[in-house]
Short mmCIF file of C-alpha atoms and ligand atoms in Angstrom, two decimals:
data_model
loop_
_atom_site.label_atom_id
_atom_site.label_comp_id
_atom_site.label_asym_id
_atom_site.label_seq_id
_atom_site.Cartn_x
_atom_site.Cartn_y
_atom_site.Cartn_z
CA UNK U 4 3.76 -30.04 11.13
CA UNK U 5 0.03 -30.46 10.68
CA UNK U 6 -1.95 -32.72 8.42
CA UNK U 7 -4.08 -30.86 5.89
CA UNK U 8 -7.82 -31.04 6.44
CA UNK U 9 -10.05 -31.87 3.53
CA UNK U 10 -11.77 -28.51 3.32
CA UNK U 11 -10.34 -25.02 3.94
CA UNK U 12 -13.88 -23.65 4.23
CA UNK U 13 -14.33 -25.47 7.53
CA UNK U 14 -11.48 -23.46 9.11
CA UNK U 15 -12.85 -20.77 11.43
CA UNK U 16 -10.96 -17.53 11.90
CA UNK U 17 -11.85 -15.50 15.00
CA UNK U 18 -10.55 -12.15 16.19
CA UNK U 19 -10.50 -11.60 19.92
CA UNK U 20 -10.99 -7.85 20.01
CA UNK U 21 -11.95 -4.91 22.17
CA UNK U 22 -10.36 -1.50 21.74
CA UNK U 23 -10.40 -1.11 25.50
CA UNK U 24 -7.11 -2.10 27.14
CA UNK U 25 -6.70 -4.78 29.78
CA UNK U 26 -10.13 -6.38 29.39
CA UNK U 27 -8.90 -9.95 28.99
CA UNK U 28 -8.33 -10.32 25.23
CA UNK U 29 -4.97 -12.04 25.50
CA UNK U 30 -6.04 -14.24 28.42
CA UNK U 31 -9.08 -15.31 26.40
CA UNK U 32 -7.07 -15.99 23.23
CA UNK U 33 -4.44 -18.11 24.99
CA UNK U 34 -6.93 -20.12 27.04
CA UNK U 35 -9.33 -20.64 24.16
CA UNK U 36 -6.42 -21.85 22.01
CA UNK U 37 -5.29 -24.29 24.70
CA UNK U 38 -8.88 -25.30 25.51
CA UNK U 39 -9.64 -26.06 21.85
CA UNK U 40 -6.39 -28.03 21.63
CA UNK U 41 -7.49 -30.23 24.55
CA UNK U 42 -10.67 -30.93 22.54
CA UNK U 43 -8.47 -32.24 19.72
CA UNK U 44 -8.74 -29.15 17.50
CA UNK U 45 -5.79 -27.90 15.47
CA UNK U 46 -5.25 -24.27 16.41
CA UNK U 47 -3.08 -21.40 15.18
CA UNK U 48 -2.83 -18.40 17.51
CA UNK U 49 -1.81 -15.17 15.77
CA UNK U 50 -0.36 -12.47 18.01
CA UNK U 51 -1.46 -9.21 16.39
CA UNK U 52 -0.25 -7.05 19.27
CA UNK U 53 3.26 -5.52 19.38
CA UNK U 54 3.17 -6.06 23.17
CA UNK U 55 3.73 -9.77 22.38
CA UNK U 56 1.78 -10.88 25.46
CA UNK U 57 0.08 -13.80 23.73
CA UNK U 58 3.48 -14.94 22.45
CA UNK U 59 5.06 -14.89 25.93
CA UNK U 60 1.96 -16.36 27.58
CA UNK U 61 2.18 -19.30 25.17
CA UNK U 62 5.71 -20.02 26.40
CA UNK U 63 7.47 -18.50 23.36
CA UNK U 64 10.29 -16.00 24.07
CA UNK U 65 9.54 -12.88 22.03
CA UNK U 66 13.14 -11.64 22.24
CA UNK U 67 14.77 -14.57 20.43
CA UNK U 68 12.53 -14.98 17.39
CA UNK U 69 13.89 -15.72 13.92
CA UNK U 70 10.88 -14.19 12.22
CA UNK U 71 7.56 -12.83 13.35
CA UNK U 72 4.15 -11.72 12.14
CA UNK U 73 5.82 -8.46 11.07
CA UNK U 74 7.91 -10.29 8.46
CA UNK U 75 4.78 -12.07 7.24
CA UNK U 76 2.78 -8.84 6.89
CA UNK U 77 5.45 -7.11 4.84
CA UNK U 78 5.74 -10.17 2.61
CA UNK U 79 9.26 -11.25 3.63
CA UNK U 80 8.21 -14.68 4.85
CA UNK U 81 5.22 -17.00 5.20
CA UNK U 82 3.25 -18.21 8.20
CA UNK U 83 4.65 -21.68 7.55
CA UNK U 84 8.18 -20.31 8.08
CA UNK U 85 7.45 -17.99 10.99
CA UNK U 86 5.16 -20.07 13.20
CA UNK U 87 6.45 -21.85 16.27
CA UNK U 88 4.79 -24.51 18.41
CA UNK U 89 3.51 -23.69 21.90
CA UNK U 90 4.58 -26.88 23.55
CA UNK U 91 2.71 -26.01 26.72
CA UNK U 92 -0.50 -25.14 24.93
CA UNK U 93 -0.61 -27.75 22.17
CA UNK U 94 -1.15 -25.17 19.42
CA UNK U 95 0.96 -23.16 16.95
CA UNK U 96 1.84 -19.50 17.45
CA UNK U 97 2.56 -16.85 14.87
CA UNK U 98 4.55 -14.70 17.27
CA UNK U 99 5.00 -10.94 17.59
CA UNK U 100 7.20 -8.45 19.34
CA UNK U 101 7.58 -4.69 19.28
CA UNK U 102 8.87 -4.79 15.68
CA UNK U 103 5.22 -5.21 14.73
CA UNK U 104 4.44 -1.58 15.60
CA UNK U 105 6.48 -0.62 12.49
CA UNK U 106 4.05 -2.57 10.31
CA UNK U 107 1.47 0.21 10.59
CA UNK U 108 3.83 2.49 8.66
CA UNK U 109 5.10 -0.12 6.20
CA UNK U 110 1.59 -1.28 5.33
CA UNK U 111 0.29 2.19 4.49
CA UNK U 112 2.04 2.22 1.13
CA UNK U 113 1.14 -1.35 0.19
CA UNK U 114 -1.68 -2.29 -2.12
CA UNK U 115 -4.45 -4.24 -0.42
CA UNK U 116 -2.91 -3.09 2.84
CA UNK U 117 -5.78 -4.34 4.99
CA UNK U 118 -5.79 -7.77 3.33
CA UNK U 119 -2.19 -8.86 3.97
CA UNK U 120 -3.05 -11.06 6.94
CA UNK U 121 -6.00 -12.65 5.18
CA UNK U 122 -3.93 -13.81 2.23
CA UNK U 123 -1.17 -15.10 4.53
CA UNK U 124 -3.74 -17.14 6.49
CA UNK U 125 -5.24 -18.59 3.31
CA UNK U 126 -1.95 -20.35 2.58
CA UNK U 127 -2.14 -22.42 5.79
CA UNK U 128 -5.88 -22.52 6.47
CA UNK U 129 -6.33 -26.18 5.55
CA UNK U 130 -3.92 -27.13 8.34
CA UNK U 131 -6.09 -25.75 11.14
CA UNK U 132 -9.59 -26.03 12.54
CA UNK U 133 -9.33 -22.66 14.28
CA UNK U 134 -7.23 -19.55 13.75
CA UNK U 135 -7.43 -17.16 16.74
CA UNK U 136 -6.17 -13.59 16.39
CA UNK U 137 -5.26 -11.64 19.55
CA UNK U 138 -5.92 -7.99 18.63
CA UNK U 139 -4.23 -4.94 20.16
CA UNK U 140 -6.32 -2.46 22.20
CA UNK U 141 -6.86 -0.12 19.23
CA UNK U 142 -8.96 0.10 16.09
CA UNK U 143 -5.79 0.45 13.98
CA UNK U 144 -4.64 -0.86 10.61
CA UNK U 145 -3.37 -3.96 12.42
CA UNK U 146 -6.80 -4.64 13.92
CA UNK U 147 -8.34 -3.96 10.52
CA UNK U 148 -6.10 -6.68 9.06
CA UNK U 149 -7.42 -9.03 11.73
CA UNK U 150 -11.06 -8.15 11.08
CA UNK U 151 -10.55 -8.42 7.31
CA UNK U 152 -9.33 -11.99 7.77
CA UNK U 153 -11.98 -13.19 10.22
CA UNK U 154 -15.37 -14.92 10.15
CA UNK U 155 -16.20 -13.74 13.61
CA UNK U 156 -15.24 -11.56 16.53
CA UNK U 157 -15.17 -12.64 20.14
CA UNK U 158 -15.43 -9.63 22.41
CA UNK U 159 -14.28 -10.18 25.98
CA UNK U 160 -15.74 -7.60 28.33
CA UNK U 161 -15.93 -6.70 31.96
CA UNK U 162 -19.40 -5.96 33.24
CA UNK U 163 -18.73 -2.34 34.16
CA UNK U 164 -20.62 0.89 33.79
CA UNK U 165 -18.97 2.11 30.56
CA UNK U 166 -18.70 -1.32 28.94
CA UNK U 167 -21.77 -0.91 26.74
CA UNK U 168 -20.69 2.51 25.55
CA UNK U 169 -17.32 1.25 24.29
CA UNK U 170 -19.03 -1.66 22.64
CA UNK U 171 -20.94 0.48 20.15
CA UNK U 172 -17.70 1.80 18.55
CA UNK U 173 -16.47 -1.74 18.05
CA UNK U 174 -19.80 -3.01 16.73
CA UNK U 175 -19.91 -0.09 14.26
CA UNK U 176 -16.37 -0.88 13.09
CA UNK U 177 -17.34 -4.53 12.62
CA UNK U 178 -20.37 -3.47 10.57
CA UNK U 179 -18.23 -1.19 8.41
CA UNK U 180 -15.66 -3.94 7.80
CA UNK U 181 -18.50 -6.32 6.94
CA UNK U 182 -19.90 -3.83 4.40
CA UNK U 183 -16.68 -2.65 2.80
CA UNK U 184 -13.92 -5.22 3.15
CA UNK U 185 -15.07 -8.60 4.39
CA UNK U 186 -18.56 -9.94 3.80
CA UNK U 187 -17.59 -13.15 5.63
CA UNK U 188 -17.33 -11.27 8.93
CA UNK U 189 -20.60 -12.04 10.65
CA UNK U 190 -20.57 -13.74 13.97
CA UNK U 191 -20.23 -11.71 17.09
CA UNK U 192 -19.93 -13.28 20.51
CA UNK U 193 -19.70 -11.44 23.81
CA UNK U 194 -17.80 -13.11 26.61
CA UNK U 195 -18.17 -11.85 30.17
CA UNK U 196 -14.79 -12.01 31.89
CA UNK U 197 -13.24 -11.14 35.29
CA UNK U 198 -16.75 -11.47 36.65
CA UNK U 199 -17.42 -11.02 40.34
CA UNK U 200 -21.00 -12.05 41.20
CA UNK U 201 -20.77 -10.30 44.58
CA UNK U 202 -20.80 -6.92 42.85
CA UNK U 203 -24.38 -5.85 42.17
CA UNK U 204 -23.40 -3.52 39.33
CA UNK U 205 -21.72 -6.40 37.49
CA UNK U 206 -24.88 -8.48 37.80
CA UNK U 207 -26.93 -5.58 36.44
CA UNK U 208 -24.63 -4.96 33.45
CA UNK U 209 -24.52 -8.70 32.79
CA UNK U 210 -28.34 -8.85 32.69
CA UNK U 211 -28.41 -5.78 30.44
CA UNK U 212 -26.01 -7.47 28.03
CA UNK U 213 -28.24 -10.54 27.89
CA UNK U 214 -31.39 -8.57 27.19
CA UNK U 215 -29.65 -6.36 24.60
CA UNK U 216 -27.62 -8.98 22.75
CA UNK U 217 -29.50 -12.23 23.49
CA UNK U 218 -27.91 -15.25 21.87
CA UNK U 219 -24.76 -13.31 21.06
CA UNK U 220 -23.76 -13.48 24.72
CA UNK U 221 -21.90 -16.68 25.51
CA UNK U 222 -23.44 -18.69 28.35
CA UNK U 223 -20.06 -19.23 29.98
CA UNK U 224 -19.00 -16.51 32.40
CA UNK U 225 -15.30 -16.31 33.27
CA UNK U 226 -14.79 -15.39 36.94
CA UNK U 227 -12.03 -13.21 38.29
CA UNK U 228 -9.46 -15.81 39.26
CA UNK U 229 -5.89 -15.20 40.30
CA UNK U 230 -4.63 -18.46 38.77
CA UNK U 231 -5.41 -17.05 35.30
CA UNK U 232 -3.34 -13.96 36.09
CA UNK U 233 -0.40 -15.99 37.44
CA UNK U 234 -0.16 -18.42 34.53
CA UNK U 235 1.53 -16.11 31.93
CA UNK U 236 4.56 -15.56 34.15
CA UNK U 237 5.22 -19.30 33.83
CA UNK U 238 4.69 -19.19 30.06
CA UNK U 239 1.64 -21.42 30.46
CA UNK U 240 -2.03 -21.06 29.52
CA UNK U 241 -4.21 -20.95 32.65
CA UNK U 242 -6.01 -24.12 31.55
CA UNK U 243 -2.66 -25.94 31.67
CA UNK U 244 -1.13 -24.17 34.71
CA UNK U 245 -3.99 -25.08 37.07
CA UNK U 246 -6.58 -27.13 35.27
CA UNK U 247 -8.81 -27.47 38.31
CA UNK U 248 -9.06 -23.73 39.04
CA UNK U 249 -12.37 -21.97 38.50
CA UNK U 250 -10.85 -19.78 35.81
CA UNK U 251 -9.45 -22.74 33.89
CA UNK U 252 -12.73 -24.65 34.17
CA UNK U 253 -14.60 -21.65 32.77
CA UNK U 254 -12.29 -21.41 29.75
CA UNK U 255 -12.64 -25.15 29.16
CA UNK U 256 -16.46 -24.80 29.07
CA UNK U 257 -16.09 -21.72 26.89
CA UNK U 258 -14.00 -23.70 24.39
CA UNK U 259 -16.70 -26.38 24.22
CA UNK U 260 -19.33 -23.67 23.76
CA UNK U 261 -17.39 -22.17 20.84
CA UNK U 262 -17.13 -25.60 19.18
CA UNK U 263 -20.88 -26.12 19.65
CA UNK U 264 -21.70 -22.73 18.12
CA UNK U 265 -19.50 -23.37 15.12
CA UNK U 266 -21.01 -26.81 14.56
CA UNK U 267 -24.51 -25.34 14.76
CA UNK U 268 -23.62 -22.90 12.00
CA UNK U 269 -22.31 -25.54 9.59
P1 LIG I 326 -4.31 -5.35 26.36
O1 LIG I 326 -5.43 -4.45 25.96
O2 LIG I 326 -3.18 -4.63 27.04
O3 LIG I 326 -3.85 -6.23 25.26
P2 LIG I 326 -5.91 -7.53 27.26
O4 LIG I 326 -7.26 -7.07 26.89
O5 LIG I 326 -5.24 -8.49 26.37
O6 LIG I 326 -4.92 -6.30 27.52
P3 LIG I 326 -5.19 -9.31 29.39
O7 LIG I 326 -3.74 -9.04 29.21
O8 LIG I 326 -5.71 -10.62 28.96
O9 LIG I 326 -6.03 -8.14 28.73
O10 LIG I 326 -5.63 -9.11 30.91
C1 LIG I 326 -5.29 -7.93 31.64
C2 LIG I 326 -4.81 -8.35 33.04
O11 LIG I 326 -5.88 -8.99 33.74
C3 LIG I 326 -3.68 -9.35 33.01
O12 LIG I 326 -2.81 -9.09 34.07
C4 LIG I 326 -4.37 -10.69 33.19
O13 LIG I 326 -3.54 -11.66 33.78
C5 LIG I 326 -5.51 -10.32 34.10
N1 LIG I 326 -6.71 -11.17 33.91
C6 LIG I 326 -7.32 -11.47 32.74
N2 LIG I 326 -8.41 -12.24 32.94
C7 LIG I 326 -8.48 -12.45 34.28
C8 LIG I 326 -9.39 -13.17 35.14
N3 LIG I 326 -10.44 -13.81 34.64
N4 LIG I 326 -9.14 -13.15 36.46
C9 LIG I 326 -8.09 -12.48 36.99
N5 LIG I 326 -7.21 -11.79 36.23
C10 LIG I 326 -7.38 -11.77 34.90
MG1 LIG I 327 -3.59 -8.20 25.10
#
């Protein structure tokens, strides 16, 4: 399916995480995957959420799957067997559906239970430039598997009053994972999404984020844009559904910004 790259170490694994629900994680994962694909990058999107929204939004029907991430996590199959192409997006998807919620229970009794995803990814890492993991809105064992496998975390957030408060729980979890499970987990990037510049409070929180987190805040700001919200019902990434829309353009610049950051770190 994909040609191997020369060096697995150049593969970047990012979690898109925020324990808050509905903040734009899945929208960011799908559009970053498709945006990176348009830049010629080989991308695997892993749907780590039993809701299966990233699967459906990539144009893959979650109700007719042969095997899913669940089967990979419990060791019944490999990513190579379970992945499917997103024809619309130009990337591969390791899909999920509600079966995945059972993994929490099955994993508890396994050895190295928080490292199952990491070892599964290692087997295909040379085939991709980027692996993007769409996390569920929890700090659960599933999310822990994502963080244990990642080099970095991209945190989409809305510039609202309680946004900073929720952020400290996530940042503390990331620090704990870095200390105890995964020393490779380092990079943190904050992405402002669903931004409405007409709302003064959003401007204030956005400025606060910049002064607090500096370089960690991505320059690109994703506006609130209805085309991004419509796209999943057509099984298309927003950047494919309406490439000229403001939302799509923002995710295309964001993808370029991610590539630039990664290159600067090499
Ligand atoms: P969950 O926590 O349930 O997994 P999430 O963090 O993945 O949610 P999304 O599903 O990406 O969030 O987005 C929540 C809703 O907001 C969706 O209906 C999505 O289409 C919409 N949405 C996301 N980003 C934007 C945007 N920039 N402009 C307008 N609507 C958006
Ligand atoms: Mg989601």
